[in-house]
Amino acid sequence: MNQHVQPVRTGYSACPHDCPSTCALEIDISGGRIGRVRGSSANSFTAGVICAKVARYAERAHHPDRLTQPLRRVGPKGSGDFAPISWDEALDTIAERFLDAERRYGPEAVWPYYYAGTMGLVMRDGINRLTHAKGYSRFFSTICVNPAWSGFLAGAGRLAGPDPREMAKSDLVVIWGTNPVSTQINVMTHAVRARKERGAKIAVVDVYRSPTMEQADIPVLIRPGTDAALACAIMHVLFRDGLADRAYLAEFADDAAGLEAHLGDRTPEWAAAITGMPAAEIEGFARLIGQTPRTFIRAGYGFTRSRNGTVAMHAVTCIPTVTGAWKHEGGGVFHSNSAIYRWNKRMIEGTDLLARANSPARELDQSRIGAILTGDAEALAGGPPVAAMLIQNTNPVTIAPDQERVRAGFAREDLFLAVHEQFMTETARMADIVLPATMFTEHDDIYQGGGNQYVILGPKLVEPPGECRNNHEVICDLAERLGAAHPGFSMSPRELIDWTLQATHRGTLAELEEKRFLDVQPDFETAHYLKGFAWPDGRFRLKPDWSSVRFSAPGRFGPADDMPAWPDHWAVIEEATQDYPFRLVTSPARSFLNSSFTETPGSLTREKRPELMIHPADAAALGVGEGDLVTVSSARGSVLLHARLFEGLRRGVVVAESIWPNGAHEGGRGINTLTGADPVAPFGGAALHDNRVRIEKA
C-alpha cells in the first residue's frame, strides 16, 4: 500500500467570480490542496454544470506565480521591481501614507477602489466600511450594471423577474445580448432542456456569430447598438397583426394606445436599415414571439454597453408586456434577481456610519478613473486630488476604459497606491505596496446569485499559501492603524455572515452550513408581476419617466434630458464615419473572465493571442489576410491585433474577444485603449461595446 496517497474529501463552495451564475461547487481536497472542481447537482440552477475555466481552478490556486508575501516597490513605477517586506511594515506604510494624504487634502483625498474579482459579500463589500468610517471618497460603481439595471427598472420598477429555471418550461427561449456558452453556461443548461423536453426553439440576438449563436435554432444577427430598433419593429408587428394581448395591456400597462401609435412607422423595413437584419427575418421572428405565449427572454448585459444601452434594455422588456408573456410559466423577461435578497449589510459595509454623516463624502465614478487620476475637476466633483488608493478585487490598469488616461494617472509619482492581489497584475505593477490575497477556498464568505435565486455559503476549505491574507483581515488591520471605529472591524468573517443572515431574516450561519444554499425565489405571482408591477399604480411603464427611476446614483449623467419618451432607436452611439468606418465590440472570451484566468495555462492555450474578428470582404478591401497584424485606432488611441477572418458578422462590424493584459499585445497597449469613459445616460456606465475605429494593415 502506498503510504503517500492522501485521502480525498469533498468541500462545498460557490464560484466567486463576476458571473450571474454564482455556481454551487463541489471541490476535491487532498493534502491541503484543491483538485477537481465540479458543479453541484444538488443545486437546481447549477445542475451539475460549470464552465471549463472554473473546472480548472486548481491551475489558479496552485499557480507558481501567485503572490505570497508583501512587497515594496524599489524601482520606477511600473518596472515590477519589488522587494519583500513584513506585513507590519506594509500596513504601517499604507496607514502613514493615508494619514499624510488626509493631513494635506482632507479624507476625500483617499479613494478605496474595488470591484467584482470576488462577489462574496464580506470580502468584496467590506472595504466600504473603512470608507464610511474614515469619510474617504466613496466608490460609485459604473463599469457593469448601470445601463442594464436602470433600463429594466424603467419598465418593471423592480430588478427581478421570472424564476430563471423556467427557461426549461418555455417554448421559445430568446437569449438577447449575451453569450452564455462563454459567460454563463447554466443558461444553456435550462434552455437546451426546453429544446429536448418541449421542442422549444432557441433564438439568439447578438452582433456576431458567438458560440451561443452557433447553438441557436434562430440566429438573429444585428449591428451593435441597434437592439431597440429590432425590439420596436417586433412590437410594431405584434400590434399590426393582432398578436398583442390587449386585455393584459389594459390591466398591466400604462399607455398601450400611445405605444401603438408611436410604433406605427417603426416597421421591419425601418429596422432593417438600422440593424442590417433583413425585414423578412424581422417579420418572422416577431410573429414567432407573438404566436408563442411561453416566450422567455433572457436579457444580458452585453447589448446595454452602448451609449443607448439603457433605452435598449427598456425596449426589450416591453416585448413580453405587449404579448402578455409575463402571465405564463416559462414566459416573461429575466435580467437579474438582485432585488429579491434585501440584505441588511450594516455590519459588513458600515452603512450606519454613512447615515450618520453630516455631509457624506463625494462619490467618484469607477469608469472615469483615468480622468480622476489625471486631475479632471468635473470628474473629481470639485474636490481635492486623489493622493492615495487601496485597490482590491480589480485590475483597472487593464480593464478600465480610456486607457491612455488611466495609465497616465497611475504613473503619477505623487499617487500612493496599495494593491491587494493574487497575482502581479498590471495594476499591481504600478503599486508602491503589494499585498498577497487569498482565493475563495481560503476564506469564509457568502454569495448571492444575480442570474438565479440562491444564497450560497463559501466556507474556508484550505489554508492559504505563504503569507496571503484575506480582504477582511487587511481592512480591519488598517482600520486599527487609522483609528477607524465600527463593530464590524472586531468581527470575524463567520460572525459577519451570521449577523447578516439573521438581520436579513435568512436564518443562521449554522443553518446555512447544514443546507449549503438557500432558494429564495419569490412565489410565481410575485415573480411574474401578476399582483402588479413595482409602481404605485401597478402598471408597467411603456412610456418611462426616466427621472423617477429608482437607481442609486450621485446624479444624472450623459445626455439624460434627451432620452426618448418611448421605446426607440436612440442615435447616440458612436456610429461609423468616413475616418472611422468600423464599429468595434469588445466581447468577453470563453476562457478568460475580464482579466482573471489570463495567467492560467489552460486558458492561455485556448485563447492563443489577441485577435480581431473581421469579415473576409472587409479584410479583402483593406488588403488584410488571415493572421496579419493590423492597427486598430479610435480617437482615443491605437492597438495592434492579429486579424481573424470571420463571416459571422455584419459588414463594417469587428469584434475583439477578451481583455488580454496590455503587455500581451504587440506595442503594449490593450483593447481598452480604444474604449471611452463618457457616461451612459441617465445613471452612468461605460459604453465598452460602442466604438468607432479605423483598421489598417500594420
XYZ file of C-alpha atoms in Angstrom:
698
model
C 0.000 0.000 0.000
C 1.290 3.462 -0.951
C 1.762 5.343 2.333
C 1.958 8.691 0.497
C -1.544 8.636 -1.042
C -3.566 11.415 0.568
C -7.282 10.866 1.244
C -9.652 12.991 -0.824
C -12.582 14.794 0.763
C -15.269 16.953 -0.824
C -15.662 20.616 0.073
C -18.690 22.702 -0.848
C -18.464 26.291 -2.029
C -19.601 28.851 -4.614
C -17.824 30.304 -7.624
C -16.731 33.801 -6.515
C -16.321 35.387 -9.934
C -18.287 38.130 -11.650
C -20.801 35.854 -13.363
C -24.566 35.790 -12.800
C -24.483 32.001 -12.374
C -22.711 32.015 -8.974
C -22.370 28.254 -9.406
C -22.604 25.926 -6.422
C -19.383 23.907 -6.383
C -18.070 20.601 -5.131
C -14.287 20.604 -4.741
C -11.871 17.723 -4.196
C -9.418 18.458 -1.386
C -6.355 16.418 -0.591
C -3.217 17.235 1.362
C -4.348 20.818 1.940
C -4.717 21.494 -1.800
C -7.748 21.760 -4.045
C -8.110 19.442 -7.011
C -11.014 18.758 -9.312
C -13.843 21.322 -9.247
C -17.338 20.423 -10.446
C -20.829 21.845 -10.353
C -23.236 20.725 -7.681
C -26.067 18.568 -8.992
C -27.947 19.246 -5.738
C -28.320 22.900 -6.737
C -31.163 23.096 -9.245
C -29.756 26.077 -11.148
C -26.127 24.948 -11.351
C -27.491 21.462 -12.150
C -24.043 19.855 -12.070
C -22.596 22.060 -14.839
C -19.814 24.662 -14.603
C -17.595 26.413 -17.129
C -14.294 24.867 -18.149
C -12.154 27.647 -16.681
C -13.569 27.179 -13.170
C -13.330 23.399 -13.521
C -9.578 24.010 -13.931
C -9.403 26.285 -10.865
C -6.529 24.335 -9.335
C -4.397 25.927 -12.075
C -5.044 29.331 -10.479
C -4.899 28.295 -6.847
C -1.557 26.489 -7.174
C -0.011 28.676 -9.855
C 3.712 29.258 -9.270
C 3.295 32.994 -9.895
C 0.843 33.596 -7.055
C 1.777 36.426 -4.729
C 2.634 35.032 -1.297
C 4.379 37.861 0.587
C 4.028 41.636 0.943
C 6.227 43.702 -1.384
C 7.528 47.265 -1.551
C 8.387 48.986 -4.802
C 12.126 49.686 -5.087
C 12.303 50.652 -8.777
C 10.432 53.092 -11.031
C 6.640 52.864 -11.183
C 5.567 50.012 -13.427
C 9.027 48.437 -13.523
C 7.977 45.411 -11.498
C 10.989 45.916 -9.247
C 9.868 44.994 -5.722
C 11.455 43.760 -2.500
C 9.807 41.638 0.222
C 8.742 43.295 3.470
C 6.819 42.236 6.556
C 3.047 42.620 6.925
C 3.520 45.089 9.764
C 5.830 47.233 7.677
C 3.445 47.122 4.713
C 0.372 48.029 6.743
C 2.206 50.728 8.687
C 3.362 52.297 5.430
C -0.153 52.295 3.970
C -1.600 53.856 7.116
C 1.116 56.524 7.232
C 0.562 57.495 3.605
C -3.225 57.582 4.020
C -2.915 59.806 7.095
C -0.481 62.046 5.253
C -2.953 62.427 2.370
C -5.668 63.309 4.888
C -3.455 65.965 6.508
C -2.653 67.579 3.177
C -6.026 67.487 1.414
C -8.657 66.046 3.755
C -10.047 62.497 3.904
C -11.577 62.661 0.428
C -8.035 62.522 -0.984
C -8.072 58.789 -0.164
C -10.092 56.595 -2.553
C -10.588 52.899 -1.714
C -11.295 51.235 -5.067
C -12.661 47.743 -5.643
C -14.926 45.650 -7.778
C -16.028 42.099 -8.540
C -12.885 39.970 -8.509
C -14.827 38.284 -5.750
C -18.605 38.515 -5.476
C -18.576 37.480 -1.818
C -20.446 39.991 0.309
C -17.843 40.056 3.092
C -14.664 40.150 1.011
C -15.972 42.409 -1.766
C -18.009 44.978 0.166
C -16.143 45.235 3.486
C -13.859 47.921 2.060
C -16.865 50.274 2.187
C -16.868 50.003 5.980
C -13.410 51.588 6.035
C -14.501 54.226 3.520
C -17.523 55.208 5.593
C -15.671 55.141 8.917
C -12.956 57.479 7.632
C -15.005 59.736 5.349
C -12.914 58.738 2.332
C -14.142 59.324 -1.213
C -16.842 56.789 -1.947
C -16.862 54.399 -4.878
C -19.598 54.888 -7.498
C -19.827 51.539 -9.279
C -20.481 52.061 -13.002
C -18.483 49.707 -15.173
C -21.063 46.930 -15.408
C -24.701 47.196 -14.392
C -25.902 50.800 -14.573
C -27.388 50.950 -18.101
C -28.865 47.445 -17.868
C -30.384 47.786 -14.418
C -31.819 51.259 -14.930
C -33.328 50.164 -18.259
C -35.051 47.213 -16.615
C -36.205 49.299 -13.653
C -37.676 51.906 -16.001
C -40.384 49.464 -17.040
C -40.856 46.915 -14.267
C -39.861 49.130 -11.329
C -38.046 46.260 -9.625
C -34.902 44.335 -10.518
C -36.347 40.824 -10.503
C -38.239 38.530 -12.810
C -39.403 35.004 -13.520
C -37.566 32.088 -11.995
C -34.657 31.566 -14.437
C -35.179 27.808 -14.161
C -38.454 28.409 -16.018
C -36.451 28.581 -19.230
C -36.768 24.785 -19.203
C -40.563 25.208 -19.357
C -40.543 27.665 -22.240
C -41.486 27.061 -25.851
C -39.214 29.832 -27.151
C -36.070 30.959 -25.326
C -34.695 34.259 -26.629
C -31.134 34.885 -25.459
C -30.671 38.588 -26.101
C -27.316 40.365 -25.985
C -25.358 37.792 -24.020
C -23.145 34.809 -24.838
C -23.856 32.260 -22.091
C -21.899 29.440 -23.725
C -18.851 31.557 -22.894
C -20.027 33.586 -19.909
C -22.944 31.855 -18.130
C -23.139 28.214 -19.124
C -26.106 27.430 -16.861
C -28.447 29.488 -19.033
C -27.745 26.975 -21.778
C -28.412 24.076 -19.408
C -32.022 25.166 -18.939
C -32.575 26.439 -22.490
C -31.350 23.174 -24.015
C -33.549 21.236 -21.603
C -36.567 23.096 -23.012
C -35.495 22.162 -26.516
C -35.039 18.497 -25.623
C -38.167 18.081 -23.496
C -40.613 20.505 -25.145
C -39.302 21.001 -28.654
C -38.652 24.635 -27.785
C -36.739 26.889 -30.156
C -33.692 28.841 -29.039
C -33.200 32.270 -30.614
C -30.025 34.282 -30.060
C -29.812 38.025 -30.691
C -26.231 39.247 -30.934
C -23.787 41.237 -33.033
C -21.664 38.268 -34.109
C -21.983 34.527 -34.515
C -20.890 33.781 -30.991
C -20.541 30.254 -29.599
C -24.084 30.681 -28.272
C -25.444 31.705 -31.662
C -23.768 28.614 -33.119
C -26.172 26.560 -30.976
C -29.269 28.589 -31.874
C -32.238 27.435 -33.922
C -32.857 31.059 -34.848
C -29.761 33.266 -35.232
C -30.634 36.968 -35.062
C -27.588 38.902 -36.246
C -27.723 42.696 -35.937
C -25.371 45.659 -35.860
C -24.102 46.911 -32.479
C -26.283 49.424 -30.686
C -29.433 48.667 -32.723
C -31.275 46.354 -30.318
C -34.011 48.875 -29.553
C -34.753 49.246 -33.264
C -35.264 45.482 -33.519
C -37.462 45.497 -30.387
C -39.592 48.323 -31.788
C -40.112 46.553 -35.099
C -41.098 43.356 -33.286
C -43.718 45.268 -31.293
C -44.910 47.013 -34.468
C -45.674 43.600 -35.966
C -47.327 42.399 -32.754
C -49.761 45.325 -32.777
C -50.280 45.280 -36.551
C -51.006 41.560 -36.803
C -53.285 41.218 -33.787
C -50.659 39.446 -31.675
C -50.699 41.963 -28.827
C -52.551 40.898 -25.681
C -54.803 43.921 -25.371
C -56.594 42.643 -22.279
C -53.286 42.190 -20.471
C -52.097 45.620 -21.611
C -55.312 47.226 -20.383
C -54.778 45.738 -16.931
C -50.999 45.942 -16.514
C -49.518 48.645 -18.796
C -49.608 52.436 -18.681
C -50.380 53.612 -22.233
C -50.671 50.834 -24.796
C -52.524 53.044 -27.264
C -49.759 55.617 -27.102
C -47.108 52.954 -27.722
C -49.037 51.510 -30.654
C -49.341 54.936 -32.249
C -45.651 55.655 -31.659
C -44.658 52.370 -33.314
C -46.822 52.982 -36.365
C -43.838 53.760 -38.621
C -41.284 51.547 -36.810
C -41.716 48.869 -39.446
C -39.461 45.889 -40.156
C -38.180 47.809 -43.173
C -37.287 50.768 -40.949
C -35.477 48.463 -38.530
C -33.734 46.569 -41.332
C -31.991 49.761 -42.458
C -30.702 50.288 -38.908
C -29.938 46.739 -37.756
C -28.718 45.190 -41.021
C -31.155 42.302 -40.472
C -33.453 41.616 -43.452
C -37.022 42.806 -42.958
C -38.438 39.365 -43.760
C -36.384 37.838 -40.938
C -37.618 40.510 -38.528
C -41.213 39.730 -39.567
C -40.737 36.009 -38.989
C -39.047 36.492 -35.621
C -41.764 38.878 -34.448
C -44.581 36.533 -35.464
C -42.892 33.608 -33.717
C -42.701 35.633 -30.495
C -46.327 36.709 -30.856
C -47.558 33.190 -31.540
C -45.601 31.603 -28.652
C -47.162 32.556 -25.301
C -44.366 30.855 -23.360
C -41.575 33.059 -24.719
C -38.795 33.581 -22.179
C -36.369 36.431 -22.938
C -33.028 36.164 -21.144
C -31.698 39.715 -21.426
C -27.947 40.063 -20.870
C -25.569 42.894 -20.114
C -23.713 42.977 -23.425
C -26.234 44.866 -25.524
C -26.571 47.574 -22.867
C -22.887 48.545 -23.006
C -23.669 51.127 -25.664
C -24.471 54.784 -25.291
C -28.130 53.932 -25.892
C -27.990 50.770 -23.769
C -30.470 51.892 -21.103
C -33.090 52.656 -23.737
C -32.380 49.321 -25.434
C -32.942 47.318 -22.238
C -36.246 49.064 -21.603
C -37.386 48.414 -25.185
C -36.637 44.694 -24.908
C -38.532 44.400 -21.603
C -41.588 45.945 -23.279
C -41.977 42.963 -25.646
C -43.426 40.443 -23.141
C -45.658 43.215 -21.811
C -47.162 43.653 -25.280
C -47.618 39.884 -25.725
C -48.695 39.205 -22.144
C -45.983 36.545 -21.844
C -45.488 37.538 -18.198
C -48.711 35.599 -17.437
C -47.226 32.241 -18.339
C -44.822 29.885 -16.654
C -41.832 29.880 -18.975
C -42.726 33.375 -20.171
C -41.610 36.954 -19.496
C -38.171 38.560 -19.394
C -35.385 37.948 -16.912
C -32.268 40.012 -16.393
C -31.264 39.918 -12.709
C -32.761 38.818 -9.400
C -30.781 41.322 -7.339
C -33.878 42.838 -5.696
C -35.023 39.618 -4.023
C -32.230 39.362 -1.436
C -32.855 42.547 0.600
C -29.622 42.199 2.601
C -29.018 44.152 5.769
C -25.344 44.991 5.163
C -24.957 47.424 8.039
C -22.247 45.367 9.714
C -20.408 44.437 6.503
C -20.424 47.913 4.928
C -20.919 50.228 7.898
C -23.944 51.825 6.266
C -24.993 53.201 9.646
C -21.862 55.372 9.594
C -22.875 56.784 6.238
C -26.370 57.503 7.514
C -24.960 59.439 10.490
C -22.558 61.537 8.431
C -23.464 65.232 8.304
C -22.208 65.542 4.758
C -21.357 62.215 3.071
C -18.141 62.218 1.068
C -18.195 62.567 -2.682
C -18.734 59.534 -4.921
C -16.132 59.056 -7.638
C -17.011 57.233 -10.857
C -15.244 53.893 -11.196
C -15.242 54.069 -15.003
C -13.708 57.554 -15.043
C -10.635 56.601 -13.055
C -8.416 57.928 -15.844
C -9.965 61.398 -15.724
C -9.983 61.340 -11.914
C -6.327 60.413 -11.541
C -5.244 62.974 -14.146
C -6.973 65.785 -12.260
C -10.151 66.454 -14.234
C -12.073 68.865 -11.988
C -15.511 67.695 -13.104
C -14.609 64.021 -12.583
C -13.252 64.944 -9.124
C -16.648 66.500 -8.292
C -14.909 69.735 -7.409
C -12.934 68.118 -4.589
C -9.265 67.506 -3.882
C -6.989 65.302 -5.985
C -6.813 61.601 -5.217
C -3.496 61.215 -3.423
C -3.753 57.661 -2.044
C -5.596 54.481 -3.001
C -6.158 50.927 -1.834
C -7.314 48.590 -4.602
C -8.928 45.199 -4.003
C -10.603 42.745 -6.395
C -10.000 44.621 -9.633
C -7.355 45.465 -12.214
C -8.165 48.910 -13.676
C -4.843 49.334 -15.489
C -6.132 46.598 -17.807
C -9.930 46.729 -17.649
C -10.870 50.406 -17.263
C -11.852 52.368 -20.381
C -9.883 55.289 -21.798
C -6.611 53.513 -21.020
C -4.227 56.249 -22.115
C -5.537 58.479 -19.320
C -5.700 55.562 -16.892
C -2.048 54.729 -17.453
C -1.042 58.379 -17.156
C -2.931 58.653 -13.877
C -1.320 55.590 -12.341
C 2.119 56.799 -13.439
C 1.868 59.858 -11.169
C 4.782 59.919 -8.741
C 2.646 61.741 -6.170
C -0.023 58.999 -6.121
C 0.450 56.434 -3.354
C -1.000 53.078 -4.379
C -1.505 49.897 -2.375
C -2.837 46.844 -4.229
C -4.124 43.668 -2.566
C -3.931 40.958 -5.213
C -3.460 37.275 -6.056
C -1.089 37.840 -8.998
C 1.226 40.600 -10.159
C -1.350 42.218 -12.413
C -0.620 45.342 -14.416
C -2.283 47.365 -11.661
C -0.129 45.697 -9.006
C 2.979 46.549 -11.041
C 2.088 50.241 -10.629
C 1.781 49.933 -6.832
C 4.027 51.195 -4.058
C 2.913 48.367 -1.775
C 1.596 44.986 -2.966
C -0.221 42.676 -0.545
C -0.815 38.955 -1.236
C -4.501 37.959 -1.263
C -6.371 34.750 -0.591
C -8.594 32.923 -3.088
C -12.170 31.876 -2.421
C -11.364 28.435 -0.980
C -9.026 30.082 1.555
C -11.535 32.297 3.411
C -15.164 32.326 4.576
C -17.781 34.233 2.594
C -21.383 34.272 1.432
C -22.709 34.788 -2.095
C -25.930 35.655 -3.885
C -26.897 34.687 -7.417
C -27.615 37.527 -9.820
C -28.840 35.221 -12.547
C -30.610 32.840 -10.187
C -32.193 32.812 -6.737
C -29.683 31.140 -4.449
C -27.817 32.290 -1.353
C -24.697 30.109 -1.146
C -22.127 29.674 1.585
C -18.462 29.627 0.607
C -16.549 28.372 3.652
C -12.807 28.289 4.080
C -11.655 24.884 2.822
C -7.842 25.081 2.793
C -5.104 27.242 4.257
C -3.742 29.994 2.008
C -0.197 29.739 0.667
C 2.643 31.711 2.171
C 1.593 34.919 3.901
C -1.645 35.544 1.970
C -4.352 37.356 3.937
C -7.996 37.878 3.100
C -9.620 41.226 2.366
C -11.389 41.432 5.716
C -8.148 40.967 7.643
C -6.450 43.730 5.687
C -9.336 46.176 6.127
C -9.523 45.509 9.878
C -5.754 45.822 10.358
C -5.754 49.144 8.501
C -8.772 50.384 10.450
C -6.905 49.833 13.716
C -3.905 51.806 12.459
C -6.089 54.574 11.046
C -8.305 54.995 14.096
C -11.459 53.869 12.289
C -14.171 52.553 14.600
C -17.100 50.225 13.875
C -18.243 46.917 15.415
C -17.708 45.159 12.081
C -13.951 45.621 12.404
C -13.873 43.392 15.503
C -15.901 40.557 13.968
C -14.633 37.539 12.060
C -15.954 36.751 8.575
C -18.078 33.962 10.040
C -19.543 36.346 12.616
C -20.325 38.871 9.881
C -22.049 36.186 7.822
C -24.099 35.014 10.799
C -25.071 38.584 11.778
C -26.076 39.423 8.196
C -28.172 36.294 7.744
C -30.042 36.897 10.971
C -30.510 40.627 10.346
C -31.910 39.777 6.901
C -34.186 37.089 8.369
C -32.436 34.326 6.424
C -31.726 32.078 9.404
C -28.278 31.499 10.896
C -24.847 30.504 9.707
C -25.237 27.105 11.356
C -28.446 26.500 9.402
C -26.858 27.598 6.128
C -23.848 25.365 6.755
C -26.189 22.413 7.041
C -28.181 23.299 3.915
C -25.216 24.685 1.842
C -27.528 27.064 -0.040
C -30.941 28.728 0.249
C -33.505 29.029 -2.546
C -35.152 32.449 -2.017
C -37.147 32.626 -5.262
C -40.406 34.582 -4.748
C -43.736 32.947 -5.487
C -44.951 32.740 -9.094
C -47.391 35.666 -8.913
C -44.779 37.978 -7.395
C -42.029 36.926 -9.812
C -44.321 37.414 -12.824
C -45.781 40.698 -11.537
C -49.306 39.267 -11.592
C -50.016 41.331 -8.484
C -48.859 44.408 -10.398
C -45.521 45.912 -11.374
C -43.461 47.796 -8.812
C -45.008 51.216 -9.366
C -47.756 52.850 -7.269
C -50.417 52.043 -9.887
C -49.038 48.533 -10.555
C -48.580 49.225 -14.267
C -45.551 48.536 -16.456
C -44.110 51.783 -17.799
C -44.192 51.561 -21.598
C -43.516 55.305 -21.520
C -40.967 55.670 -18.713
C -40.351 58.752 -16.656
C -36.570 58.498 -16.574
C -36.317 60.973 -13.708
C -38.385 58.688 -11.463
C -36.359 55.507 -11.989
C -35.140 54.332 -8.583
C -31.420 53.844 -9.167
C -28.824 54.847 -6.588
C -26.505 57.398 -8.191
C -24.941 60.734 -7.183
C -26.644 62.457 -10.092
C -27.742 62.128 -13.711
C -25.140 61.644 -16.412
C -24.727 61.859 -20.153
C -27.488 63.331 -22.356
C -30.162 62.271 -19.846
C -32.513 65.104 -20.793
C -32.563 63.925 -24.417
C -33.636 60.336 -23.780
C -36.600 59.262 -25.912
C -40.007 59.205 -24.245
C -40.988 55.905 -25.912
C -39.009 52.793 -26.867
C -36.978 53.806 -29.899
C -33.635 53.625 -31.644
C -31.684 56.408 -29.937
C -28.958 57.516 -32.329
C -26.315 58.497 -29.776
C -23.953 55.590 -30.450
C -20.501 56.045 -31.946
C -21.727 55.388 -35.462
C -19.135 54.732 -38.142
C -17.732 57.686 -40.079
C -15.528 58.103 -43.118
C -12.458 58.411 -40.890
C -13.532 55.562 -38.579
C -15.597 53.261 -40.799
C -15.890 50.222 -38.485
C -17.874 49.524 -35.311
C -15.870 47.635 -32.663
C -17.338 45.435 -29.917
C -15.045 44.171 -27.124
C -16.807 40.926 -26.210
C -15.869 38.500 -23.411
C -13.779 35.452 -24.248
C -14.716 31.918 -23.293
C -11.552 31.095 -21.352
C -10.997 34.428 -19.573
C -13.253 36.337 -17.187
C -12.432 40.021 -17.561
C -8.728 39.960 -16.647
C -8.969 36.814 -14.500
C -7.637 33.492 -15.830
C -5.279 35.364 -18.186
C -2.414 33.759 -16.240
C -3.563 30.116 -16.314
C -2.007 27.718 -18.857
C -5.320 26.139 -19.894
C -6.934 29.472 -20.695
C -3.877 30.854 -22.477
C -3.645 27.760 -24.661
C -7.271 28.084 -25.706
C -7.270 31.830 -26.370
C -3.858 31.859 -28.136
C -3.348 35.612 -28.756
C -5.222 38.933 -29.040
C -7.168 38.902 -32.308
C -9.676 40.990 -34.252
C -12.591 39.244 -35.972
C -13.226 40.910 -39.315
C -15.491 39.966 -42.199
C -13.490 38.464 -45.111
C -14.931 41.007 -47.555
C -13.896 43.890 -45.320
C -10.459 42.346 -44.868
C -10.025 41.918 -48.611
C -10.890 45.568 -49.200
C -8.144 46.507 -46.743
C -5.613 44.087 -48.203
C -5.577 42.150 -44.922
C -5.133 38.382 -44.772
C -5.631 35.775 -42.067
C -3.220 36.366 -39.180
C -1.957 39.708 -40.457
C -1.089 42.297 -37.853
C -3.453 45.265 -38.045
C -3.546 48.647 -36.353
C -6.957 49.409 -34.874
C -7.410 53.086 -33.995
C -10.094 55.191 -32.351
C -9.968 58.848 -31.373
C -8.527 57.644 -28.046
C -5.533 55.616 -29.260
C -4.312 52.630 -31.256
C -3.881 48.889 -30.644
C -2.161 46.118 -32.590
C -4.141 42.905 -33.171
C -3.905 39.878 -35.432
C -6.706 39.605 -37.992
C -9.016 36.615 -37.837
C -11.256 36.339 -40.898
C -14.785 35.576 -39.723
C -18.001 35.523 -41.740
C -20.317 35.674 -38.743
C -20.518 39.483 -38.683
C -22.429 42.179 -40.474
C -20.163 44.111 -42.817
C -18.489 47.015 -41.044
C -18.556 45.309 -37.635
C -15.450 43.934 -35.919
C -15.102 42.053 -32.627
C -12.144 41.656 -30.262
C -12.850 38.963 -27.691
C -11.361 39.086 -24.179
C -9.383 41.530 -22.090
C -5.797 40.471 -22.578
C -3.198 42.243 -20.454
C -1.799 45.298 -22.209
C 1.569 43.585 -22.245
C 0.184 40.660 -24.259
C -0.379 42.988 -27.213
C 2.405 43.872 -29.585
C 3.095 47.511 -28.773
C 1.989 47.092 -25.154
C -1.440 48.702 -25.479
C -4.589 46.686 -24.810
C -8.113 46.817 -26.156
C -9.397 49.383 -23.650
C -7.098 51.932 -25.233
C -9.925 52.212 -27.761
C -12.907 52.436 -25.407
C -14.416 55.602 -23.943
C -15.296 56.542 -20.365
C -18.006 59.109 -21.151
C -21.039 58.166 -19.014
C -24.100 56.440 -20.428
C -27.380 58.245 -19.717
C -29.016 58.534 -17.271
C -27.016 56.966 -14.393
C -23.544 56.403 -15.817
C -21.712 53.339 -17.022
C -19.102 52.593 -19.638
C -20.066 52.023 -23.278
C -17.396 49.361 -23.720
C -19.035 47.804 -26.811
C -19.700 51.079 -28.618
C -16.595 52.223 -30.511
C -15.918 53.508 -33.990
C -12.491 52.546 -35.291
C -10.186 52.616 -38.279
C -8.292 49.486 -39.377
C -5.019 49.461 -41.313
C -2.577 46.732 -42.119
C 0.388 47.196 -39.796
